[in-house]
Amino acid sequence: MRRVLNVLFIFLTISVLSSCSNIMGDIIIDPDSENESKSLSSITVTTPPSKLYYNLSEDFITDGMVVTATYEDASTSTVTEFTTDFDSSSPGAKELTVSYSSGGVTKTATTPYYVVASDSLTESDGL
């Protein structure tokens, strides 16, 4: 009889813990879903990328770049799901357009970068 009670107790404990886990899972709020209900007003490149100079055909590096979204209620959030029009196929001073969408609204911001014809740029150049 004692063994049956122990098994029953374990079963009930597992059932209760499982139910609590399901309840807790239902009340977790996804911070991104909160922003989806707000209307996006603008975005800003608050910190440009660490690397501003690129060799021809080099890939864009977002390290250090911070993009901030501002919503209709004046709240802000840092966003990471943005796109860019980076192009290093020709040399020159360029403007990077950053796009971010939220709730069906897309906003853009710009920041400068440079592409050089020489492939001699290295990290030791501080670029």
C-alpha positions as CSV (number, residue, x, y, z in Angstrom):
1,M,0.0,0.0,0.0
2,R,2.8,2.4,0.8
3,R,4.5,1.7,-2.5
4,V,1.2,2.5,-4.3
5,L,0.9,5.8,-2.4
6,N,4.5,6.7,-3.3
7,V,3.9,6.0,-7.0
8,L,0.6,8.0,-6.9
9,F,2.4,10.9,-5.1
10,I,5.2,11.0,-7.8
11,F,2.6,10.9,-10.6
12,L,0.6,13.8,-9.0
13,T,3.8,15.8,-8.5
14,I,4.8,15.3,-12.1
15,S,1.3,16.3,-13.3
16,V,1.3,19.4,-11.2
17,L,4.7,20.5,-12.3
18,S,3.8,19.9,-15.9
19,S,0.7,22.0,-15.6
20,C,2.7,24.8,-13.9
21,S,5.1,24.7,-16.8
22,N,2.3,25.1,-19.3
23,I,0.8,28.0,-17.3
24,M,4.1,29.8,-17.1
25,G,4.7,29.3,-20.8
26,D,1.4,31.0,-21.5
27,I,2.3,34.2,-19.6
28,I,5.8,34.9,-21.1
29,I,5.7,38.0,-23.2
30,D,7.8,38.2,-26.4
31,P,9.3,41.7,-26.4
32,D,9.2,41.8,-30.3
33,S,5.5,41.1,-30.3
34,E,4.9,44.1,-28.1
35,N,6.5,46.4,-30.7
36,E,4.5,44.8,-33.5
37,S,1.3,46.4,-32.0
38,K,2.9,49.9,-32.1
39,S,3.3,52.0,-35.2
40,L,6.9,52.5,-36.3
41,S,7.7,56.2,-36.7
42,S,11.4,56.2,-37.7
43,I,14.7,54.5,-37.4
44,T,18.1,55.9,-36.7
45,V,21.6,54.6,-37.0
46,T,22.6,55.6,-33.5
47,T,26.1,54.2,-33.8
48,P,27.7,53.6,-37.2
49,P,29.5,50.3,-37.9
50,S,33.0,50.0,-36.6
51,K,34.3,49.5,-40.1
52,L,33.7,52.3,-42.6
53,Y,36.4,51.6,-45.2
54,Y,36.1,48.6,-47.5
55,N,38.1,47.0,-50.4
56,L,36.4,46.3,-53.7
57,S,34.1,43.3,-53.4
58,E,34.4,43.1,-49.6
59,D,31.4,42.0,-47.5
60,F,29.7,44.4,-45.1
61,I,30.4,44.0,-41.4
62,T,27.7,45.2,-39.0
63,D,30.0,45.0,-35.9
64,G,29.4,48.0,-33.6
65,M,26.4,49.2,-35.6
66,V,23.3,50.1,-33.5
67,V,20.0,50.8,-35.2
68,T,17.2,52.3,-33.0
69,A,13.5,52.2,-33.9
70,T,11.2,54.9,-32.6
71,Y,7.5,54.2,-32.3
72,E,4.4,56.5,-32.3
73,D,4.3,56.5,-28.5
74,A,7.9,57.8,-28.4
75,S,9.2,54.5,-27.1
76,T,12.4,53.1,-28.6
77,S,14.1,49.8,-29.1
78,T,17.3,48.6,-30.6
79,V,16.7,46.4,-33.6
80,T,18.8,43.8,-35.3
81,E,16.5,42.5,-38.0
82,F,17.4,45.2,-40.5
83,T,18.5,45.1,-44.2
84,T,21.0,47.2,-46.1
85,D,21.9,48.1,-49.6
86,F,25.6,47.8,-49.1
87,D,27.6,47.7,-52.4
88,S,31.4,47.4,-52.7
89,S,31.5,46.7,-56.4
90,S,32.9,50.2,-57.2
91,P,35.1,52.6,-55.3
92,G,34.0,55.9,-53.8
93,A,32.2,57.6,-50.9
94,K,28.8,55.9,-50.5
95,E,25.7,56.1,-48.3
96,L,24.4,52.9,-46.7
97,T,20.6,52.7,-46.6
98,V,19.3,50.7,-43.6
99,S,15.7,49.5,-43.7
100,Y,13.6,48.1,-40.9
101,S,10.0,46.9,-41.0
102,S,7.5,46.5,-38.1
103,G,3.8,46.0,-38.2
104,G,3.7,46.5,-42.0
105,V,5.6,49.8,-41.8
106,T,9.1,50.2,-43.3
107,K,11.4,53.0,-42.4
108,T,15.0,53.8,-43.6
109,A,18.0,55.6,-42.3
110,T,21.5,56.3,-43.8
111,T,25.1,56.3,-42.8
112,P,28.3,56.8,-44.8
113,Y,30.9,54.3,-45.8
114,Y,33.8,54.2,-48.3
115,V,35.0,51.7,-50.9
116,V,38.7,52.0,-52.0
117,A,40.1,50.6,-55.3
118,S,43.2,49.2,-53.5
119,D,43.0,45.9,-51.9
120,S,45.7,46.8,-49.4
121,L,43.5,47.8,-46.5
122,T,43.9,45.7,-43.4
123,E,42.7,45.8,-39.9
124,S,46.1,47.1,-38.8
125,D,45.3,50.3,-40.8
126,G,42.5,50.9,-38.3
127,L,39.9,50.8,-41.0
